[in-house]
Structure formats: C-alpha cells, structure tokens
CSV table of C-alpha atoms in Angstrom, one decimal:
chain,number,residue,atom,x,y,z
A,228,UNK,CA,34.7,259.6,137.5
A,229,UNK,CA,33.3,256.2,136.8
A,230,UNK,CA,31.2,254.4,139.3
A,231,UNK,CA,33.8,251.6,139.6
A,232,UNK,CA,36.6,254.1,140.4
A,233,UNK,CA,34.4,255.9,143.0
A,234,UNK,CA,33.4,252.6,144.6
A,235,UNK,CA,37.0,251.4,144.8
A,236,UNK,CA,38.2,254.7,146.4
A,237,UNK,CA,35.3,254.7,148.9
A,238,UNK,CA,36.2,251.1,149.6
A,239,UNK,CA,39.8,251.9,150.1
A,240,UNK,CA,38.9,254.8,152.5
A,241,UNK,CA,36.6,252.5,154.6
A,242,UNK,CA,39.4,249.9,154.7
A,243,UNK,CA,41.9,252.5,155.9
A,244,UNK,CA,39.4,253.7,158.5
A,245,UNK,CA,38.9,250.2,159.7
A,246,UNK,CA,42.5,249.5,159.9
A,247,UNK,CA,43.1,252.7,161.8
A,248,UNK,CA,40.3,251.7,164.2
A,249,UNK,CA,41.8,248.2,164.7
A,250,UNK,CA,45.2,249.8,165.3
A,251,UNK,CA,43.8,252.2,167.9
A,252,UNK,CA,42.0,249.3,169.7
A,253,UNK,CA,45.2,247.2,169.6
A,254,UNK,CA,47.2,250.1,171.0
A,255,UNK,CA,44.5,250.6,173.8
A,256,UNK,CA,44.7,246.9,174.6
A,257,UNK,CA,48.5,247.0,174.7
A,258,UNK,CA,48.5,250.0,177.0
A,259,UNK,CA,45.9,248.4,179.3
A,260,UNK,CA,48.0,245.2,179.5
A,261,UNK,CA,51.3,247.2,179.9
A,262,UNK,CA,49.9,249.2,182.8
A,263,UNK,CA,47.5,246.6,184.2
A,264,UNK,CA,49.9,243.7,184.7
A,265,UNK,CA,51.2,243.0,188.3
A,266,UNK,CA,54.7,242.6,186.8
A,267,UNK,CA,57.3,245.3,186.1
A,268,UNK,CA,57.7,245.8,182.4
A,269,UNK,CA,60.5,247.6,180.4
A,270,UNK,CA,60.7,248.0,176.8
A,271,UNK,CA,64.3,248.1,175.5
A,272,UNK,CA,65.9,249.1,172.2
A,273,UNK,CA,68.9,247.3,170.6
A,274,UNK,CA,71.3,249.4,172.7
A,275,UNK,CA,69.6,248.3,175.9
A,276,UNK,CA,68.2,251.7,176.5
A,277,UNK,CA,64.7,251.9,178.1
A,278,UNK,CA,62.1,253.1,175.6
A,279,UNK,CA,59.0,252.4,177.8
A,280,UNK,CA,58.3,251.5,181.5
A,281,UNK,CA,55.2,250.8,183.5
A,282,UNK,CA,54.5,251.9,187.0
A,283,UNK,CA,55.4,248.5,188.5
A,284,UNK,CA,58.9,248.9,187.1
A,285,UNK,CA,59.4,252.3,188.9
A,286,UNK,CA,58.1,250.5,192.2
A,287,UNK,CA,60.3,247.4,191.9
A,288,UNK,CA,63.5,249.3,191.1
A,289,UNK,CA,62.5,252.2,193.4
A,290,UNK,CA,62.9,254.8,190.6
A,291,UNK,CA,61.7,258.4,191.3
A,292,UNK,CA,63.1,260.2,188.2
A,293,UNK,CA,62.1,259.5,184.6
A,294,UNK,CA,63.9,256.5,183.3
A,295,UNK,CA,62.8,256.4,179.6
A,296,UNK,CA,65.9,257.1,177.6
A,297,UNK,CA,68.3,255.9,180.3
A,298,UNK,CA,70.5,252.7,179.9
A,299,UNK,CA,69.2,249.5,181.5
A,300,UNK,CA,72.1,249.1,183.9
A,301,UNK,CA,71.8,252.8,185.1
A,302,UNK,CA,68.2,252.3,186.0
A,303,UNK,CA,68.2,248.8,187.5
A,304,UNK,CA,71.8,248.8,188.8
A,305,UNK,CA,71.8,245.1,188.3
A,306,UNK,CA,74.6,243.5,186.3
A,307,UNK,CA,72.7,240.2,186.4
A,308,UNK,CA,69.8,241.7,184.5
A,309,UNK,CA,72.0,243.4,181.9
A,310,UNK,CA,73.9,240.1,181.4
A,311,UNK,CA,70.6,238.2,181.0
A,312,UNK,CA,69.3,240.8,178.5
A,313,UNK,CA,72.5,240.7,176.4
A,314,UNK,CA,72.6,237.0,176.3
A,315,UNK,CA,68.9,236.8,175.3
A,316,UNK,CA,69.4,239.5,172.5
A,317,UNK,CA,72.4,237.6,171.1
A,318,UNK,CA,70.8,234.2,171.1
A,319,UNK,CA,67.3,235.3,170.0
A,320,UNK,CA,65.8,233.1,172.7
A,321,UNK,CA,63.7,234.2,175.6
A,322,UNK,CA,65.5,233.7,178.9
A,323,UNK,CA,64.4,233.6,182.5
A,324,UNK,CA,66.3,233.9,185.8
A,325,UNK,CA,65.4,234.7,189.4
A,326,UNK,CA,67.5,237.7,190.6
A,327,UNK,CA,67.9,239.1,194.1
A,328,UNK,CA,69.1,242.4,195.4
A,329,UNK,CA,67.0,244.7,193.3
A,330,UNK,CA,66.5,248.2,194.3
A,331,UNK,CA,67.3,249.7,197.7
A,332,UNK,CA,64.9,247.2,199.4
A,333,UNK,CA,66.9,244.3,198.0
A,334,UNK,CA,63.9,242.7,196.5
A,335,UNK,CA,63.8,239.4,194.5
A,336,UNK,CA,62.1,239.0,191.1
A,337,UNK,CA,61.8,236.4,188.4
A,338,UNK,CA,63.1,238.3,185.4
A,339,UNK,CA,62.2,237.2,181.8
A,340,UNK,CA,63.8,238.8,178.8
A,341,UNK,CA,61.9,238.4,175.4
A,342,UNK,CA,64.0,239.5,172.4
A,343,UNK,CA,62.2,241.2,169.4
A,344,UNK,CA,63.4,242.5,166.1
A,345,UNK,CA,65.0,245.6,167.6
A,346,UNK,CA,65.6,245.3,171.3
A,347,UNK,CA,63.7,243.4,173.9
A,348,UNK,CA,61.0,243.3,176.5
A,349,UNK,CA,61.9,242.8,180.2
A,350,UNK,CA,59.1,241.3,182.4
A,351,UNK,CA,60.0,241.1,186.2
A,352,UNK,CA,57.6,239.5,188.6
A,353,UNK,CA,58.4,240.4,192.3
A,354,UNK,CA,58.5,237.3,194.4
A,355,UNK,CA,60.1,238.8,197.5
A,356,UNK,CA,57.1,238.0,199.8
A,357,UNK,CA,56.6,234.6,198.3
A,358,UNK,CA,60.3,233.7,199.0
A,359,UNK,CA,60.0,235.2,202.5
A,360,UNK,CA,56.9,233.0,203.2
A,361,UNK,CA,58.6,229.9,201.9
A,362,UNK,CA,61.5,230.5,204.2
A,363,UNK,CA,59.2,231.1,207.1
A,364,UNK,CA,57.4,227.8,206.4
A,365,UNK,CA,60.7,225.9,206.0
A,366,UNK,CA,61.9,227.4,209.3
A,367,UNK,CA,58.6,226.6,211.0
A,368,UNK,CA,58.7,223.0,209.9
A,369,UNK,CA,62.3,222.6,211.0
A,370,UNK,CA,61.6,224.2,214.4
A,371,UNK,CA,58.5,222.1,214.9
A,372,UNK,CA,60.6,218.9,214.1
A,373,UNK,CA,63.3,220.0,216.5
A,374,UNK,CA,60.9,220.9,219.3
A,375,UNK,CA,59.1,217.5,219.0
A,376,UNK,CA,62.2,215.5,218.6
A,377,UNK,CA,63.7,216.6,222.0
A,378,UNK,CA,61.0,215.3,224.2
A,379,UNK,CA,60.4,212.2,222.0
A,380,UNK,CA,64.1,211.4,222.3
A,381,UNK,CA,64.0,211.7,226.0
A,382,UNK,CA,60.9,209.5,226.3
A,383,UNK,CA,62.5,206.9,224.2
A,384,UNK,CA,65.7,206.9,226.2
A,385,UNK,CA,63.9,206.6,229.5
A,386,UNK,CA,61.6,203.9,228.1
A,387,UNK,CA,64.6,201.8,226.9
A,388,UNK,CA,66.2,202.3,230.3
A,389,UNK,CA,63.1,200.9,232.0
A,390,UNK,CA,63.0,198.0,229.6
A,391,UNK,CA,66.6,197.1,230.4
A,392,UNK,CA,66.0,196.7,234.1
A,393,UNK,CA,65.3,200.1,235.7
A,394,UNK,CA,61.7,199.1,236.1
A,395,UNK,CA,62.7,196.6,238.8
A,396,UNK,CA,64.2,199.4,240.9
A,397,UNK,CA,61.2,201.2,242.3
A,398,UNK,CA,62.7,204.6,243.2
A,399,UNK,CA,64.5,204.8,239.8
A,400,UNK,CA,61.3,203.6,238.0
A,401,UNK,CA,59.2,206.2,239.7
A,402,UNK,CA,61.7,209.0,238.9
A,403,UNK,CA,61.8,207.9,235.2
A,404,UNK,CA,58.0,207.6,235.0
A,405,UNK,CA,57.8,211.2,236.3
A,406,UNK,CA,60.2,212.3,233.6
A,407,UNK,CA,57.9,210.6,231.0
A,408,UNK,CA,54.9,212.5,232.3
A,409,UNK,CA,56.9,215.7,232.2
A,410,UNK,CA,57.9,215.2,228.6
A,411,UNK,CA,54.5,214.1,227.5
A,412,UNK,CA,53.0,217.3,229.1
A,413,UNK,CA,55.6,219.3,227.1
A,414,UNK,CA,54.4,217.6,223.9
A,415,UNK,CA,50.8,218.4,224.8
A,416,UNK,CA,51.6,222.1,225.4
A,417,UNK,CA,53.4,222.4,222.1
A,418,UNK,CA,50.4,220.8,220.3
A,419,UNK,CA,47.9,223.0,222.1
A,420,UNK,CA,50.0,226.2,221.3
A,421,UNK,CA,50.2,225.1,217.6
A,422,UNK,CA,46.4,224.8,217.4
A,423,UNK,CA,45.9,228.3,219.1
A,424,UNK,CA,48.5,229.8,216.7
A,425,UNK,CA,46.7,228.1,213.7
A,426,UNK,CA,43.4,229.6,214.8
A,427,UNK,CA,45.0,233.0,215.3
A,428,UNK,CA,46.6,232.9,211.8
A,429,UNK,CA,43.2,232.1,210.1
A,430,UNK,CA,41.8,235.4,211.3
A,431,UNK,CA,38.4,233.9,211.7
A,432,UNK,CA,37.1,235.6,214.8
A,433,UNK,CA,33.8,235.4,216.6
A,434,UNK,CA,33.7,239.1,217.7
A,435,UNK,CA,31.7,240.5,220.5
A,436,UNK,CA,31.9,243.6,222.7
A,437,UNK,CA,33.3,243.2,226.2
A,438,UNK,CA,35.3,245.1,228.8
A,439,UNK,CA,39.0,244.7,228.6
A,440,UNK,CA,39.5,245.7,232.2
A,441,UNK,CA,37.2,243.0,233.5
A,442,UNK,CA,38.8,240.3,231.4
A,443,UNK,CA,42.3,241.4,232.6
A,444,UNK,CA,41.2,241.3,236.2
A,445,UNK,CA,40.0,237.8,235.7
A,446,UNK,CA,43.2,236.7,234.1
A,447,UNK,CA,45.2,238.6,236.7
A,448,UNK,CA,43.6,236.6,239.5
A,449,UNK,CA,44.8,233.3,238.0
A,450,UNK,CA,48.5,234.2,238.6
A,451,UNK,CA,48.3,235.6,242.2
A,452,UNK,CA,49.1,232.2,243.9
A,453,UNK,CA,51.9,231.5,241.5
A,454,UNK,CA,53.4,235.0,242.1
A,455,UNK,CA,53.2,234.5,245.8
A,456,UNK,CA,55.1,231.1,245.6
A,457,UNK,CA,57.7,232.7,243.4
A,458,UNK,CA,58.0,235.7,245.8
A,459,UNK,CA,57.1,238.2,243.0
A,460,UNK,CA,55.0,241.2,243.6
A,461,UNK,CA,52.0,241.2,241.3
A,462,UNK,CA,50.2,244.6,240.8
A,463,UNK,CA,47.2,245.6,238.7
A,464,UNK,CA,46.0,249.1,237.7
A,465,UNK,CA,42.8,248.5,235.8
A,466,UNK,CA,40.1,251.3,235.5
A,467,UNK,CA,36.5,250.5,234.9
A,468,UNK,CA,34.8,250.5,231.5
A,469,UNK,CA,37.3,249.8,228.7
A,470,UNK,CA,35.1,248.3,226.0
A,471,UNK,CA,36.7,246.7,222.9
A,472,UNK,CA,35.4,244.5,220.2
A,473,UNK,CA,36.9,241.1,219.4
A,474,UNK,CA,37.2,237.5,220.5
A,475,UNK,CA,37.1,237.4,224.3
A,476,UNK,CA,38.7,234.0,224.5
A,477,UNK,CA,41.6,235.0,222.3
A,478,UNK,CA,42.3,238.3,224.1
A,479,UNK,CA,42.2,236.4,227.4
A,480,UNK,CA,44.9,234.2,225.8
A,481,UNK,CA,46.9,237.2,225.1
A,482,UNK,CA,46.8,238.6,228.6
A,483,UNK,CA,47.6,235.1,230.1
A,484,UNK,CA,50.5,234.7,227.7
A,485,UNK,CA,52.0,238.0,228.6
A,486,UNK,CA,51.6,237.6,232.4
A,487,UNK,CA,53.0,234.0,232.1
A,488,UNK,CA,56.1,235.4,230.3
A,489,UNK,CA,56.6,238.2,232.7
A,490,UNK,CA,56.6,235.8,235.7
A,491,UNK,CA,58.8,233.2,233.9
A,492,UNK,CA,61.6,235.8,233.4
A,493,UNK,CA,61.3,237.7,236.6
A,494,UNK,CA,63.5,236.6,239.5
A,495,UNK,CA,62.5,236.3,243.2
A,496,UNK,CA,61.8,239.7,244.8
A,497,UNK,CA,60.9,241.2,241.4
A,498,UNK,CA,57.6,242.9,240.4
A,499,UNK,CA,55.1,242.4,237.5
A,500,UNK,CA,52.6,245.1,236.8
A,501,UNK,CA,49.4,244.8,234.7
A,502,UNK,CA,47.8,248.1,233.6
A,503,UNK,CA,45.2,249.3,231.1
A,504,UNK,CA,44.1,252.8,230.0
A,505,UNK,CA,42.1,254.7,227.3
A,506,UNK,CA,43.5,257.5,225.3
A,507,UNK,CA,42.0,259.0,222.2
A,508,UNK,CA,40.6,256.3,220.0
A,509,UNK,CA,42.7,253.5,221.6
A,510,UNK,CA,42.6,251.3,224.6
A,511,UNK,CA,46.0,250.1,225.8
A,512,UNK,CA,47.1,247.2,227.8
A,513,UNK,CA,50.5,247.1,229.4
A,514,UNK,CA,52.5,244.2,231.1
A,515,UNK,CA,55.7,245.5,232.8
A,516,UNK,CA,58.2,243.4,234.7
A,517,UNK,CA,61.6,243.9,236.4
A,518,UNK,CA,63.0,240.7,235.0
A,519,UNK,CA,66.1,239.8,233.1
A,520,UNK,CA,65.3,242.0,230.1
A,521,UNK,CA,66.0,241.4,226.4
A,522,UNK,CA,69.1,242.3,224.5
A,523,UNK,CA,68.6,245.0,221.8
A,524,UNK,CA,69.5,242.6,219.0
A,525,UNK,CA,66.8,240.1,220.1
A,526,UNK,CA,63.9,242.7,220.3
A,527,UNK,CA,63.0,242.4,216.6
A,528,UNK,CA,62.7,238.6,216.8
A,529,UNK,CA,60.8,238.1,220.1
A,530,UNK,CA,57.5,237.6,218.2
A,531,UNK,CA,58.9,234.9,215.9
A,532,UNK,CA,57.6,231.4,216.3
A,533,UNK,CA,59.9,229.2,218.6
A,534,UNK,CA,62.3,232.0,219.1
A,535,UNK,CA,63.7,232.1,222.7
A,536,UNK,CA,65.7,234.9,224.3
A,537,UNK,CA,66.9,232.5,227.1
A,538,UNK,CA,66.5,229.0,225.6
A,539,UNK,CA,67.6,227.1,228.8
A,540,UNK,CA,65.3,229.0,231.1
A,541,UNK,CA,62.4,228.8,228.6
A,542,UNK,CA,62.5,225.0,228.3
A,543,UNK,CA,63.1,224.5,232.0
A,544,UNK,CA,60.0,226.5,232.9
A,545,UNK,CA,57.9,224.6,230.2
A,546,UNK,CA,57.9,227.2,227.6
A,547,UNK,CA,57.1,226.2,224.0
A,548,UNK,CA,58.6,229.3,222.3
A,549,UNK,CA,55.2,230.1,220.8
A,550,UNK,CA,53.6,232.3,223.4
A,551,UNK,CA,54.6,235.7,222.0
A,552,UNK,CA,54.0,234.6,218.4
A,553,UNK,CA,50.4,233.8,219.5
A,554,UNK,CA,50.1,237.2,221.0
A,555,UNK,CA,51.3,238.9,217.8
A,556,UNK,CA,49.0,237.0,215.5
A,557,UNK,CA,45.9,237.5,217.7
A,558,UNK,CA,46.5,241.2,218.1
A,559,UNK,CA,47.1,241.6,214.2
A,560,UNK,CA,43.8,239.8,213.6
A,561,UNK,CA,42.1,242.2,215.9
A,562,UNK,CA,43.5,245.3,214.0
A,563,UNK,CA,45.6,246.1,217.0
A,564,UNK,CA,49.4,246.6,217.5
A,565,UNK,CA,51.9,245.2,220.0
A,566,UNK,CA,55.3,246.6,220.8
A,567,UNK,CA,58.0,245.7,223.4
A,568,UNK,CA,60.6,247.9,225.2
A,569,UNK,CA,63.4,246.3,227.2
A,570,UNK,CA,66.6,247.0,229.1
A,571,UNK,CA,68.8,244.1,230.0
A,572,UNK,CA,68.8,243.2,233.6
A,573,UNK,CA,66.2,245.8,234.3
A,574,UNK,CA,63.0,244.4,232.7
A,575,UNK,CA,60.6,244.5,229.8
A,576,UNK,CA,57.4,246.3,229.0
A,577,UNK,CA,54.8,244.8,226.4
A,578,UNK,CA,52.1,247.3,225.3
A,579,UNK,CA,49.2,246.4,223.2
A,580,UNK,CA,46.9,249.0,221.5
A,581,UNK,CA,43.3,248.1,220.6
A,582,UNK,CA,40.8,250.2,218.7
A,583,UNK,CA,38.5,251.7,221.3
A,584,UNK,CA,34.6,251.1,221.2
A,585,UNK,CA,32.2,253.8,222.0
A,586,UNK,CA,31.3,253.9,225.7
C-alpha cells in the first residue's frame, strides 16, 4: 500500500471519528435543550403522531401513560392544537396561538407549531399563572378605582351643595362637613390598608422572637371598651409562653383585623372568643364569633382583596374590604396557614397556625 493511500485512509477514518463526535455532541445538546427547557415540547411525524415528548409535555397535558406513538389529538385532547398543527404543516409556516382548557386542570399555554420536512415540532409555554396574575392585577385596579370613586363622589356632591348655598344654613353645613370628614377618613383607611397590604406582599420581614399570647392579650385589651358598648361578650383563653418568630407589628395587625372583623359582624348579645394553643410543632390562634356567618359559596373568596360578604354592613361600619386579605398575606409571609369555618346565622371561626419556636 502506498504511503499516499495509507495517509488518505487514515485521514478518512479520523474525519469519520470527528464527524461521529460532532454528531454525538449535537445529540447531547439537543437532548439537554429538549429536556431542560421550561416549555412542553412534542415532536410529531407527518401523520401528527407523537414521536418524542419531554417531561413538561407530560405535566402540561397531565399524561400518565406513555404517549410516544399516539396521535396528537388523543394525547392532548385539544382540537385547537390539532387544527393549528395541520394548518402550519400545510402552509409550511410556523404558527402560534394561545390555547386554553388544556389537561384536567384547564391550563392555558402559548402553543407554537414549527413545521419540518417530515412532521412538526410543538412548543407550548404554560402561561396559566401569568394570566391569573394579570386578571388579579386588573381586578385590583378596578376595585381600587371603585372604592376610591365612591367617597370622592360623595365629597364632590356635598362640596357642590355647600357652594350652592347650604353653607349659609349652619345645621345643614355642619352635617355636610361631618359627612366630608367621614368620607375623608374612609379614604385614609383605604390608603393605610393598601400600604399594609403592599408591605405584606413584599415578604420583607424584620423577624424576631416573641410571645404570641402576650401580643394577643395586648390586642385583646384594645377591643374591650368597644365590645362593652356593642353589648358583645368578649372572651380570651390565652396560656403563657407561646413563642413564635416573625414580625411582631404584622402579627399584631393580624390579631387586630380578626377581632375587628368578628365584632363588626356579631350582633348585640353575641360573643367573640380569642384563644391560642400549642400542639406538636405548631402554635394556633383562633378567633371565634357568634355572628351572621358566611355562606358556603363565599368561603373560598373571603381572603380576596375588596371582597365583602355583606357589602352594605362592611361599608357602613367603615370596612375597606382589605382586612382579611392583609391577614392572608401576612400569614403566608410567615410560613403559616389561615383557614375559616362558618355556618350562616351561627358564626365563624378563623384559625391561624404558626411554626412553633423551641421553648
């Protein structure tokens, strides 16, 4: 064998090895991207049968069985996805569409179909949480606007009445000025609660160790005069030494909000009970009342911002509709949990569980 032939064959083998190595690396890169992306990815053949799927695809479409080799419609149960894939395949253009109702959890995803020589690649980015947050934000802005518009409209109407001559009639003017003060105080309460809610949502806490029972007793004392005037029996069952870790000011806000809420919705002759206890690794705080109660359909929504079970009574008593939402956000930021049980016309019980500190 001549040296030239030997050299060429050696060079050919080296090139083949190099190409194999490049192919192996490209395959490893493809698999890393395929499984590492946060999107659901399906590879489809020309008959719209799934030939490859990453783990996010199984999660998005809630697939438990093997789906490779199954038709796209059977696995995704979405006619919108199948139609998008067929149109993209026929046109040869990549198409994108936001599709809802995916999987048993009815999730929403931005689905992109990229045609290839034989089949297509489907990439679906789950945007369910993003759309939910957008809805919450839009609802929040709408609710804030509504809550501010009401007292501002009252102040404007009263001011115009004063300008038109009511100012000259002292009894009427004094009554109108009192109404302006009342509506201004309501605006201030909304602003204060919004600031508290914003601080709670940031989750930035100056944590320290303190006794929940001592804090609850101090908050309890602030409501005794109000309860006596309303002819409501106020009880406390608070043992000694219930240490927890957190923001003392924010936890006091929680106790105050729950007691205020209980007194607000409990009629004359009723009872409000504040209790705390330790069991296992948790410290629990409970506010129980014998008030008007909450309908079963309202229970899941009581912690929403500006949601009122009894709108007329809440506004009449000066409520902003933010109290329980503040409670929920503060407790979440402390790693705790809050729940409510209620029976209409019998009362409600709000219970909070905190992680306990070592005594």
